[in-house]
Short mmCIF file of C-alpha atoms in Angstrom, two decimals:
data_model
loop_
_atom_site.label_atom_id
_atom_site.label_comp_id
_atom_site.label_asym_id
_atom_site.label_seq_id
_atom_site.Cartn_x
_atom_site.Cartn_y
_atom_site.Cartn_z
CA MET A 1 -20.32 9.22 3.05
CA GLU A 2 -21.56 11.63 0.32
CA LEU A 3 -20.00 12.94 -2.55
CA THR A 4 -20.31 16.65 -2.77
CA LEU A 5 -18.79 19.72 -5.16
CA TRP A 6 -18.13 21.58 -1.89
CA THR A 7 -17.70 20.75 1.83
CA TYR A 8 -17.88 23.06 4.96
CA GLU A 9 -15.04 21.12 6.91
CA GLY A 10 -12.52 18.65 6.11
CA PRO A 11 -11.94 15.35 7.62
CA PRO A 12 -10.50 15.47 11.22
CA HIS A 13 -6.92 14.73 10.22
CA VAL A 14 -6.92 18.54 8.47
CA GLY A 15 -7.76 19.73 11.87
CA ALA A 16 -4.91 17.90 13.29
CA MET A 17 -2.80 19.55 10.83
CA ARG A 18 -4.15 22.88 11.48
CA ILE A 19 -2.85 22.85 15.12
CA ALA A 20 0.46 21.61 14.21
CA SER A 21 0.76 24.13 11.73
CA SER A 22 0.08 26.81 14.28
CA MET A 23 2.50 25.78 16.76
CA GLU A 24 6.43 26.01 16.86
CA ASP A 25 8.71 22.90 17.36
CA VAL A 26 5.77 20.28 16.73
CA HIS A 27 5.76 17.81 13.91
CA TYR A 28 2.69 15.52 12.76
CA VAL A 29 3.45 12.26 11.22
CA LEU A 30 0.47 11.24 9.00
CA HIS A 31 -0.11 7.56 7.62
CA ALA A 32 -1.76 8.67 4.47
CA PRO A 33 -1.56 7.04 0.75
CA GLN A 34 -0.61 9.05 -2.25
CA GLY A 35 -3.54 11.44 -3.16
CA ASP A 36 -4.32 12.59 0.94
CA THR A 37 -1.76 14.94 0.67
CA TYR A 38 -3.60 17.98 -0.85
CA ALA A 39 -3.77 19.50 2.45
CA ASP A 40 -0.53 21.41 1.98
CA LEU A 41 -2.33 23.93 -0.38
CA LEU A 42 -4.60 25.23 2.22
CA PHE A 43 -1.95 26.64 4.35
CA THR A 44 0.30 28.11 1.32
CA MET A 45 -2.60 29.45 -0.57
CA ILE A 46 -5.36 30.27 1.74
CA GLU A 47 -3.15 31.39 4.26
CA ARG A 48 -0.40 32.90 2.15
CA ARG A 49 2.51 31.05 4.06
CA GLY A 50 6.01 31.06 2.88
CA ARG A 51 6.42 27.76 4.46
CA ARG A 52 4.95 24.04 4.08
CA PRO A 53 3.12 22.86 7.24
CA PRO A 54 5.26 20.52 9.28
CA VAL A 55 3.69 17.24 8.26
CA THR A 56 5.39 13.86 7.09
CA TYR A 57 3.35 11.76 5.05
CA THR A 58 4.00 8.19 4.71
CA THR A 59 2.45 8.15 1.23
CA PHE A 60 2.13 4.49 0.67
CA GLN A 61 1.17 2.78 -2.59
CA ALA A 62 -1.24 0.15 -3.35
CA ARG A 63 2.12 -2.39 -3.99
CA ASP A 64 3.11 -1.65 -0.40
CA LEU A 65 -0.15 -3.25 0.82
CA GLY A 66 1.07 -6.46 0.36
CA GLY A 67 4.19 -6.25 2.39
CA ASP A 68 4.85 -5.08 6.12
CA THR A 69 3.37 -1.31 6.08
CA ALA A 70 4.12 -1.16 9.85
CA GLU A 71 7.85 -1.00 8.91
CA LEU A 72 7.45 1.70 6.43
CA VAL A 73 5.40 3.88 9.09
CA LYS A 74 8.39 3.40 11.67
CA GLY A 75 10.62 4.30 8.88
CA HIS A 76 9.06 7.33 8.07
CA ILE A 77 8.70 8.46 11.93
CA GLN A 78 12.40 8.00 12.38
CA GLU A 79 13.20 10.22 9.34
CA ALA A 80 10.90 12.92 10.47
CA VAL A 81 12.35 12.54 13.94
CA ASP A 82 16.02 12.82 12.60
CA ARG A 83 15.26 15.68 10.17
CA PHE A 84 13.04 18.13 12.11
CA GLN A 85 13.79 17.03 15.67
CA PRO A 86 10.49 18.37 17.19
CA LYS A 87 9.79 18.80 20.75
CA ALA A 88 6.62 16.99 20.47
CA LEU A 89 5.47 14.47 17.68
CA LEU A 90 2.04 14.01 16.69
CA VAL A 91 1.06 10.71 14.90
CA GLY A 92 -2.32 9.67 13.13
CA GLU A 93 -3.57 8.51 9.98
CA SER A 94 -5.70 9.79 7.31
CA CYS A 95 -9.41 8.55 6.39
CA THR A 96 -8.07 6.09 4.02
CA ALA A 97 -5.31 4.80 6.04
CA GLU A 98 -7.65 4.14 9.05
CA LEU A 99 -9.21 1.19 7.15
CA ILE A 100 -5.89 -0.73 7.25
CA GLN A 101 -5.65 -0.46 10.84
CA ASP A 102 -1.96 0.15 11.23
CA GLN A 103 -1.94 2.03 14.42
CA PRO A 104 0.62 4.20 13.91
CA GLY A 105 0.36 5.93 17.13
CA SER A 106 1.15 2.80 19.03
CA LEU A 107 4.07 2.05 16.62
CA ALA A 108 5.64 5.17 17.46
CA ALA A 109 4.88 4.96 21.26
CA GLY A 110 7.09 1.62 21.26
CA MET A 111 10.22 3.01 19.25
CA GLY A 112 11.49 4.57 22.52
CA LEU A 113 11.59 8.19 21.11
CA GLU A 114 13.03 10.94 23.63
CA MET A 115 10.34 13.46 22.72
CA PRO A 116 6.60 13.41 23.70
CA VAL A 117 4.29 11.17 21.35
CA ILE A 118 0.69 12.24 21.09
CA ASN A 119 -1.39 9.32 19.76
CA LEU A 120 -4.10 10.36 17.46
CA GLU A 121 -7.35 8.52 16.89
CA LEU A 122 -9.60 10.62 14.70
CA PRO A 123 -12.63 8.74 13.63
CA ALA A 124 -12.58 9.98 10.30
CA TYR A 125 -16.11 8.37 9.01
CA SER A 126 -18.10 10.00 12.19
CA LYS A 127 -15.94 13.31 12.93
CA LYS A 128 -15.21 16.46 11.09
CA GLU A 129 -12.32 19.05 10.95
CA ASN A 130 -13.13 21.41 13.73
CA TRP A 131 -13.43 18.19 16.19
CA GLY A 132 -10.24 16.77 14.85
CA ALA A 133 -8.57 20.38 15.74
CA SER A 134 -10.10 20.41 19.27
CA GLU A 135 -9.25 16.72 19.87
CA THR A 136 -5.60 17.18 18.79
CA PHE A 137 -5.11 20.28 20.87
CA TYR A 138 -6.91 18.73 23.91
CA GLN A 139 -4.61 15.54 23.66
CA LEU A 140 -1.33 17.74 23.00
CA VAL A 141 -2.07 19.66 26.18
CA ARG A 142 -3.01 16.65 28.27
CA GLY A 143 -0.08 14.63 26.92
CA LEU A 144 2.48 17.40 28.01
CA LEU A 145 0.71 18.22 31.36
CA LYS A 146 -0.71 15.00 32.93
CA ASP A 147 2.68 14.57 35.19
CA LYS A 148 1.99 18.01 36.43
CA VAL A 149 -1.50 17.59 37.72
CA PRO A 150 -1.48 17.98 41.42
CA PRO A 151 -2.64 14.81 43.38
CA THR A 152 -5.36 16.76 44.94
CA LEU A 153 -7.12 19.85 43.83
CA GLU A 154 -8.68 22.08 47.01
CA ASN A 155 -11.76 23.50 46.51
CA HIS A 156 -11.06 26.52 44.36
CA PRO A 157 -13.38 29.75 44.07
CA GLU A 158 -14.72 31.21 40.65
CA VAL A 159 -12.50 33.99 41.29
CA SER A 160 -8.96 33.61 40.91
CA THR A 161 -6.93 35.88 43.51
CA LYS A 162 -3.65 34.33 42.69
CA TRP A 163 -2.11 37.53 41.23
CA LYS A 164 -3.35 39.51 44.33
CA ASN A 165 -1.48 37.01 46.56
CA GLU A 166 1.65 37.17 44.29
CA GLN A 167 1.50 41.08 44.11
CA ARG A 168 1.72 41.23 40.39
CA ARG A 169 -0.44 41.87 37.28
CA PRO A 170 -3.17 39.34 36.45
CA LYS A 171 -2.37 37.06 33.76
CA VAL A 172 -4.54 35.04 31.21
CA ASN A 173 -3.95 32.28 28.63
CA LEU A 174 -5.76 33.10 25.09
CA LEU A 175 -6.92 29.76 23.83
CA GLY A 176 -8.37 28.52 20.68
CA ALA A 177 -6.75 30.68 17.68
CA SER A 178 -5.30 28.56 15.11
CA LEU A 179 -4.38 28.84 11.36
CA LEU A 180 -7.12 28.55 8.95
CA GLY A 181 -9.54 29.94 11.46
CA PHE A 182 -11.43 33.27 10.58
CA ARG A 183 -9.35 36.09 11.04
CA CYS A 184 -7.63 34.54 14.19
CA ARG A 185 -4.41 36.14 14.01
CA ASP A 186 -5.60 39.62 13.92
CA ASP A 187 -8.39 38.79 16.76
CA ILE A 188 -5.32 37.67 19.03
CA VAL A 189 -3.63 41.11 18.41
CA GLU A 190 -6.83 43.02 19.18
CA ILE A 191 -7.62 41.11 22.12
CA THR A 192 -4.18 41.57 23.69
CA LYS A 193 -4.00 45.30 23.38
CA LEU A 194 -7.95 45.20 24.86
CA LEU A 195 -6.74 43.34 27.82
CA GLU A 196 -3.57 45.29 28.45
CA THR A 197 -5.67 48.50 28.40
CA TYR A 198 -6.94 47.16 31.76
CA GLY A 199 -3.91 45.96 33.25
CA ILE A 200 -4.13 42.42 32.01
CA ASP A 201 -1.15 40.48 30.92
CA ILE A 202 -1.18 37.65 28.27
CA ASN A 203 0.59 34.27 29.85
CA VAL A 204 0.28 32.20 26.98
CA VAL A 205 -1.34 32.08 23.20
CA ALA A 206 -2.33 28.72 22.16
CA PRO A 207 -2.07 26.86 19.79
CA LEU A 208 -1.18 29.72 17.39
CA THR A 209 2.52 30.35 17.93
CA ALA A 210 2.77 28.39 20.78
CA SER A 211 5.67 25.51 21.35
CA PRO A 212 5.60 22.71 23.70
CA ALA A 213 7.67 24.43 26.26
CA GLU A 214 4.85 27.13 26.29
CA LEU A 215 1.94 24.74 26.80
CA LEU A 216 3.78 23.62 30.21
CA LYS A 217 3.20 27.10 31.28
CA LEU A 218 -0.55 27.21 30.93
CA PRO A 219 -1.16 26.44 34.81
CA ASN A 220 1.00 29.58 35.82
CA ALA A 221 -2.07 31.76 34.61
CA ASP A 222 -5.09 33.27 36.61
CA ILE A 223 -7.69 32.06 34.19
CA ASN A 224 -8.17 30.99 30.47
CA ILE A 225 -9.81 33.16 27.79
CA CYS A 226 -11.83 30.53 25.50
CA LEU A 227 -12.12 32.59 22.24
CA TYR A 228 -12.99 29.84 19.83
CA PRO A 229 -15.24 26.96 21.60
CA GLU A 230 -14.95 24.86 18.49
CA ILE A 231 -11.41 24.45 19.07
CA ALA A 232 -10.57 25.36 22.78
CA GLU A 233 -13.41 24.56 24.89
CA SER A 234 -12.60 20.80 25.72
CA THR A 235 -9.13 21.83 26.60
CA CYS A 236 -10.43 24.59 28.99
CA LEU A 237 -12.67 22.32 30.78
CA TRP A 238 -9.63 19.95 31.12
CA LEU A 239 -7.70 22.73 32.70
CA LYS A 240 -10.31 23.81 34.94
CA ARG A 241 -10.87 20.15 36.30
CA ASN A 242 -7.37 19.51 36.97
CA PHE A 243 -5.74 22.92 37.56
CA GLY A 244 -8.81 24.98 38.69
CA LEU A 245 -8.47 27.40 35.99
CA SER A 246 -11.61 29.00 35.03
CA PHE A 247 -12.60 30.20 31.60
CA THR A 248 -14.74 32.70 29.89
CA ARG A 249 -17.87 31.78 27.94
CA THR A 250 -18.47 35.16 26.11
CA ILE A 251 -17.01 35.65 22.84
CA PRO A 252 -16.20 39.41 22.19
CA ILE A 253 -17.54 39.97 18.72
CA GLY A 254 -19.71 43.07 18.58
CA VAL A 255 -19.70 46.14 21.00
CA GLY A 256 -22.34 44.55 23.55
CA ALA A 257 -20.28 41.32 23.56
CA THR A 258 -17.00 43.10 24.07
CA LYS A 259 -18.84 44.99 27.00
CA GLU A 260 -19.78 41.69 28.64
CA PHE A 261 -16.71 39.75 27.96
CA LEU A 262 -14.65 42.76 29.63
CA LYS A 263 -17.26 42.28 32.68
CA GLU A 264 -16.63 38.53 32.55
CA VAL A 265 -12.86 38.76 32.69
CA HIS A 266 -13.00 41.27 35.40
CA GLU A 267 -15.37 39.30 37.42
CA LEU A 268 -13.46 36.10 37.32
CA LEU A 269 -10.00 37.76 38.17
CA GLY A 270 -11.80 39.71 41.14
CA MET A 271 -10.98 43.10 39.48
CA PRO A 272 -13.19 46.18 39.69
CA MET A 273 -15.63 46.27 37.06
CA PRO A 274 -14.20 48.57 34.09
CA ASP A 275 -15.58 51.49 32.41
CA THR A 276 -16.21 50.89 28.93
CA SER A 277 -18.44 53.67 27.96
CA GLN A 278 -16.14 55.79 26.23
CA LEU A 279 -14.24 52.79 24.35
CA ALA A 280 -17.76 51.75 23.12
CA ARG A 281 -18.63 55.12 22.12
CA ASP A 282 -15.52 55.23 19.91
CA SER A 283 -16.95 52.58 17.97
CA ARG A 284 -18.45 53.51 14.48
CA LEU A 285 -20.79 50.64 14.79
CA THR A 286 -22.09 52.20 17.71
CA TRP A 287 -22.51 55.72 15.96
CA TYR A 288 -23.89 54.30 12.81
CA SER A 289 -26.73 52.73 15.03
CA LYS A 290 -27.68 56.03 16.49
CA SER A 291 -27.45 58.20 13.23
CA VAL A 292 -30.31 59.32 10.92
CA ASP A 293 -28.21 56.95 8.11
CA SER A 294 -29.36 53.51 9.91
CA ASN A 295 -32.93 54.26 9.24
CA TYR A 296 -32.43 53.26 5.74
CA LEU A 297 -31.29 49.96 6.94
CA THR A 298 -33.42 48.90 10.10
CA GLY A 299 -35.45 45.95 9.68
CA LYS A 300 -33.63 44.43 6.95
CA ARG A 301 -34.22 40.90 6.46
CA VAL A 302 -30.82 38.67 7.37
CA PHE A 303 -29.96 35.04 6.84
CA ILE A 304 -26.84 33.57 9.01
CA PHE A 305 -25.13 30.61 8.55
CA GLY A 306 -21.49 29.69 9.47
CA ASP A 307 -19.59 27.98 12.23
CA GLY A 308 -21.14 28.17 15.45
CA THR A 309 -19.06 30.80 17.15
CA HIS A 310 -19.41 33.08 14.36
CA ALA A 311 -23.05 32.50 13.45
CA LEU A 312 -24.15 33.00 17.10
CA ALA A 313 -22.40 36.35 17.32
CA ALA A 314 -23.75 37.64 14.01
CA ALA A 315 -27.19 36.91 15.29
CA LYS A 316 -26.68 38.88 18.22
CA ILE A 317 -24.98 42.01 16.60
CA ALA A 318 -27.74 41.78 13.81
CA LYS A 319 -30.80 42.09 15.87
CA GLU A 320 -29.28 44.26 18.81
CA GLU A 321 -26.89 46.31 17.28
CA LEU A 322 -27.81 46.96 13.92
CA GLY A 323 -31.63 46.73 14.05
CA PHE A 324 -31.87 43.89 11.46
CA GLU A 325 -34.61 41.21 11.30
CA VAL A 326 -32.91 37.64 11.60
CA VAL A 327 -34.96 35.59 9.33
CA GLY A 328 -32.67 32.74 9.11
CA LEU A 329 -29.80 31.05 11.49
CA GLY A 330 -27.98 27.74 10.97
CA THR A 331 -24.73 25.95 11.28
CA TYR A 332 -22.51 23.29 9.94
CA SER A 333 -20.84 22.78 13.50
CA ARG A 334 -22.70 19.94 14.78
CA GLU A 335 -20.65 20.45 18.13
CA MET A 336 -22.27 23.70 18.73
CA ALA A 337 -25.92 22.64 17.21
CA ARG A 338 -27.40 22.93 20.81
CA GLN A 339 -26.45 26.61 21.33
CA VAL A 340 -27.32 27.69 17.78
CA ARG A 341 -30.99 25.64 18.18
CA ALA A 342 -31.42 27.94 21.34
CA ALA A 343 -30.58 31.08 19.86
CA ALA A 344 -33.06 30.48 16.91
CA LYS A 345 -35.56 29.79 19.40
CA GLU A 346 -35.48 33.01 21.02
CA LEU A 347 -35.51 34.56 17.68
CA GLY A 348 -38.70 32.74 17.06
CA LEU A 349 -36.62 30.57 14.23
CA GLU A 350 -36.06 27.06 13.80
CA ALA A 351 -32.37 26.61 13.29
CA LEU A 352 -30.93 24.92 10.04
CA ILE A 353 -28.17 22.51 11.18
CA THR A 354 -26.62 20.93 8.02
CA ASN A 355 -23.62 20.47 6.24
CA ASP A 356 -25.14 20.41 2.67
CA TYR A 357 -24.83 23.64 0.92
CA LEU A 358 -27.57 23.29 -1.55
CA GLU A 359 -29.99 22.76 1.23
CA VAL A 360 -28.70 26.27 2.62
CA GLU A 361 -29.04 27.72 -0.81
CA ALA A 362 -32.71 26.35 -1.04
CA LYS A 363 -33.39 27.83 2.41
CA MET A 364 -31.98 31.19 1.33
CA GLU A 365 -33.80 31.20 -1.75
CA SER A 366 -37.21 30.42 -0.28
CA LEU A 367 -36.51 33.14 2.47
CA ALA A 368 -35.66 35.92 0.06
CA PRO A 369 -33.40 37.69 2.62
CA GLU A 370 -31.97 41.23 1.66
CA LEU A 371 -28.39 39.99 3.17
CA VAL A 372 -26.76 36.98 3.71
CA LEU A 373 -23.98 36.60 6.04
CA GLY A 374 -22.17 33.37 5.75
CA THR A 375 -19.25 31.49 4.20
CA GLN A 376 -17.80 31.48 0.98
CA MET A 377 -20.17 28.70 -0.25
CA GLU A 378 -23.36 31.19 0.80
CA ARG A 379 -21.54 33.91 -1.09
CA HIS A 380 -21.59 32.17 -4.10
CA SER A 381 -25.37 30.85 -3.72
CA ALA A 382 -25.99 34.41 -2.94
CA LYS A 383 -24.63 35.83 -6.11
CA ARG A 384 -26.53 33.35 -8.01
CA LEU A 385 -29.49 34.56 -6.48
CA GLY A 386 -29.02 38.27 -6.50
CA ILE A 387 -28.61 38.68 -2.96
CA PRO A 388 -25.58 40.89 -0.91
CA CYS A 389 -23.56 38.69 0.85
CA ALA A 390 -20.80 39.31 3.60
CA VAL A 391 -18.19 36.30 4.62
CA ILE A 392 -18.29 35.82 8.39
CA SER A 393 -16.93 32.40 8.86
CA THR A 394 -14.85 29.70 7.54
CA PRO A 395 -14.65 27.99 4.94
CA MET A 396 -13.28 31.04 3.30
CA HIS A 397 -11.59 32.05 0.03
CA VAL A 398 -8.11 33.68 -0.13
CA GLN A 399 -9.85 37.06 -0.33
CA ASP A 400 -11.17 36.49 3.32
CA VAL A 401 -7.56 36.42 4.68
CA PRO A 402 -6.53 40.09 3.96
CA ALA A 403 -3.20 41.40 4.07
CA ARG A 404 -4.41 44.54 6.34
CA TYR A 405 -5.35 44.50 9.78
CA SER A 406 -8.95 43.10 10.16
CA PRO A 407 -9.98 41.62 13.09
CA GLN A 408 -13.68 40.48 14.16
CA MET A 409 -13.15 40.67 17.86
CA GLY A 410 -13.09 43.86 20.22
CA TRP A 411 -13.80 47.40 19.42
CA GLU A 412 -11.70 47.47 15.74
CA GLY A 413 -13.64 44.11 15.14
CA ALA A 414 -16.81 45.64 15.54
CA ASN A 415 -15.80 48.46 13.17
CA VAL A 416 -14.83 45.85 10.61
CA ILE A 417 -17.93 44.05 10.84
CA PHE A 418 -19.76 47.65 10.38
CA ASP A 419 -17.97 47.96 7.23
CA SER A 420 -18.26 44.23 5.60
CA TRP A 421 -22.23 44.06 6.84
CA VAL A 422 -23.27 47.51 5.82
CA HIS A 423 -21.44 48.45 2.76
CA PRO A 424 -22.98 45.40 0.62
CA LEU A 425 -26.46 46.53 1.68
CA MET A 426 -25.87 50.40 0.70
CA MET A 427 -24.38 49.16 -2.63
CA GLY A 428 -27.74 47.44 -2.83
CA LEU A 429 -29.64 50.39 -2.17
CA GLU A 430 -27.45 52.39 -4.87
CA GLU A 431 -28.25 49.59 -7.28
CA HIS A 432 -31.97 50.12 -6.54
CA LEU A 433 -31.89 53.67 -6.73
CA ILE A 434 -30.24 53.41 -10.13
CA GLY A 435 -32.91 51.11 -11.45
CA MET A 436 -35.42 53.57 -10.42
CA PHE A 437 -33.97 56.34 -11.91
CA LYS A 438 -32.52 54.83 -15.33
CA HIS A 439 -35.00 56.45 -17.57
CA ASP A 440 -34.02 60.02 -16.44
CA PHE A 441 -32.58 62.25 -18.91
CA GLU A 442 -29.40 62.63 -17.13
CA PHE A 443 -28.68 59.03 -17.36
CA VAL A 444 -27.18 57.74 -20.76
CA ASP A 445 -28.97 54.84 -22.44
CA GLY A 446 -27.55 51.67 -21.47
CA HIS A 447 -26.14 53.09 -18.38
CA GLN A 448 -24.90 50.43 -15.61
CA SER A 449 -23.38 50.91 -12.25
CA HIS A 450 -20.18 49.21 -11.33
CA LEU A 451 -21.84 46.18 -10.92
CA GLY A 452 -23.35 46.10 -14.11
CA HIS A 453 -25.22 42.86 -13.78
CA LEU A 454 -27.87 44.48 -11.68
CA GLY A 455 -28.37 48.09 -12.81
CA GLY A 456 -28.63 49.75 -16.16
CA HIS A 457 -30.76 49.65 -18.91
CA GLN A 458 -30.51 46.32 -20.10
CA SER A 459 -30.06 44.70 -16.71
CA ASP A 460 -33.69 43.67 -15.89
CA ALA A 461 -34.34 42.28 -19.42
CA GLN A 462 -31.03 40.24 -19.67
CA SER A 463 -31.42 38.97 -15.76
CA GLN A 464 -35.25 38.08 -16.71
CA ASN A 465 -34.20 36.18 -19.78
CA GLY A 466 -31.14 34.48 -17.94
CA LYS A 467 -33.28 33.23 -15.15
CA ALA A 468 -36.22 32.20 -17.20
CA ALA A 469 -33.69 30.26 -19.34
CA ASN A 470 -31.98 28.70 -16.15
CA GLN A 471 -35.65 27.85 -14.70
CA GLN A 472 -36.91 26.20 -17.98
CA SER A 473 -33.51 24.12 -18.27
CA LYS A 474 -33.88 22.80 -14.90
CA SER A 475 -37.55 22.16 -14.96
CA SER A 476 -38.67 18.53 -15.72
CA SER A 477 -42.17 19.64 -16.25
CA SER A 478 -43.50 20.03 -19.60
CA GLU A 479 -45.49 22.98 -18.21
CA GLU A 480 -44.87 26.38 -20.52
CA ILE A 481 -43.08 29.24 -18.88
CA PRO A 482 -45.45 32.55 -19.31
CA ILE A 483 -43.71 35.37 -21.55
CA TRP A 484 -43.44 38.77 -19.61
CA THR A 485 -44.49 41.77 -21.74
CA SER A 486 -42.82 44.94 -22.05
CA GLU A 487 -45.59 46.66 -19.79
CA GLY A 488 -45.11 43.63 -17.39
CA LYS A 489 -41.11 44.21 -17.13
CA ALA A 490 -41.66 47.87 -16.90
CA GLU A 491 -44.03 47.29 -13.81
CA LEU A 492 -41.62 44.70 -12.24
CA ALA A 493 -38.52 47.12 -12.81
CA LYS A 494 -40.32 49.59 -10.23
CA ILE A 495 -40.25 46.67 -7.36
CA PRO A 496 -37.14 46.87 -5.18
CA PHE A 497 -34.36 44.68 -6.30
CA PHE A 498 -34.26 42.75 -3.04
CA VAL A 499 -37.76 41.30 -3.22
CA ARG A 500 -37.98 41.53 -7.14
CA GLY A 501 -36.95 37.70 -7.44
CA LYS A 502 -39.52 36.64 -4.92
CA VAL A 503 -42.57 38.61 -7.00
CA ARG A 504 -41.33 37.35 -10.15
CA ARG A 505 -41.11 33.62 -8.86
CA ASN A 506 -44.56 34.18 -7.61
CA THR A 507 -46.12 35.83 -10.52
CA GLU A 508 -44.74 33.19 -12.62
CA LYS A 509 -46.31 30.37 -10.50
CA TYR A 510 -49.87 32.39 -10.35
CA ALA A 511 -49.69 32.96 -14.21
CA ARG A 512 -49.29 29.13 -14.76
CA LYS A 513 -51.74 27.96 -12.28
CA ALA A 514 -53.94 30.76 -13.98
CA GLY A 515 -53.47 29.82 -17.53
CA CYS A 516 -51.77 32.85 -18.55
CA ARG A 517 -49.38 32.77 -21.29
CA SER A 518 -48.09 36.13 -20.90
CA ILE A 519 -47.67 38.46 -17.90
CA ASP A 520 -48.72 42.13 -18.03
CA SER A 521 -49.07 44.40 -15.23
CA GLU A 522 -52.67 43.24 -14.44
CA THR A 523 -51.28 39.83 -14.22
CA LEU A 524 -48.73 41.12 -11.58
CA TYR A 525 -51.34 42.79 -9.49
CA ASP A 526 -53.64 39.68 -9.43
CA ALA A 527 -50.65 37.60 -8.35
CA LYS A 528 -49.84 40.36 -5.55
CA ALA A 529 -53.50 39.95 -4.65
CA HIS A 530 -53.74 36.23 -4.42
CA PHE A 531 -50.81 35.77 -2.39
CA LYS A 532 -51.56 38.43 0.26
CA ALA A 533 -55.15 36.75 0.41
#
């Protein structure tokens, strides 16, 4: 284990908590010491929920370890059952309690409880939050449906025609959406509207808003829609093996992917291929990509990092729909590392697979992109580096859980992505124009834009002095940092802001190597020639 200021994923019991909190009539008993109960804050603060997650903690203390902790566990389980009367009970342990090996799930199974008891064995020291959520959802579905699995499963075709034989509309399950997912609630609304447009009904949405009784209805669908593979893929595979339910592989994020998704759904259901041309034309993203305005941003260099689902979707949208150049692609989701590596290889890149945010920040700094698409950690890093950023993935801040309708999937999701990605770049372009014309007579002395720290008469000097001070404090060497002359600063200010940091660093590196104590315009040009050679 490593100590770190930030982490992309929590331990697996937080993933289990996400599933329990997403559902109705489910309760989670977590064997955990005092101090491991912080996860409540994630749901009340970030998700802005008006109720606590349905979790009971045993909250044992050091003095309890000398006694019978098994009886302590059973006592809390019975209290939770009597008080909440759930229709299904999840029982597990936190990373600290795992070391004690009390096996609370086995204890609960031997108590003769009336409701189904799901024993969660989540290895806290080798797995992370998304895996924990996936395993919990899988074990819950498997535990509830194992008695309903048919003894023999006939060879089933890839096309489900059950709905035709029963003379009804086709129906599907939407699987994978959960609390603390990125815009999951709005995505469900958008995909439901999208499918109903083509005459496809929703059978069950799970785990978000589902109950154990609704999970029992999962086999009644014709196919499964796997919206978030990190959470639902293992469950979809089990349902396919045991009930013959095919599932989709395309994630409908972006105009192109939404078209492909609809075609895949229709193909799996044996329906005529849909006409998506008019709906796709209505998207503002499609309009913008064909407009003259898009020329300003074509070819912009983009760095992408996030969970597997959103990182892969972002890379495809950036390259194929907005005409950006993807210069970096990575994920913290090791379960989806293979897919991300394959996508990076197609782009001529080496994928960055890591859960160290400092490693990601160092990669961003070395690549010097013009836009970062990442998590809230990348937003902080990009701010320090002076690079525009849009959040596309968890982990997220409360500001990334808007009160308004803001999906990522479907046609409206493409519009939201267009706003979220393009506007930071446009504001950056505006800052650059302000920087170019700040000496014009129409600008008052000391003018600054609404961002302040980037534009204005004093910003370059302040930024330069601040960054030089930071570099000096971080440097362990005794090398003297060259001083920028007023002439050198004026020449540096003419360089576009999105490469100015890289030019500054390269020039200072060249000046130190050449033994220059000050940097003027000539030094700047010499450095440019040196690094181009």
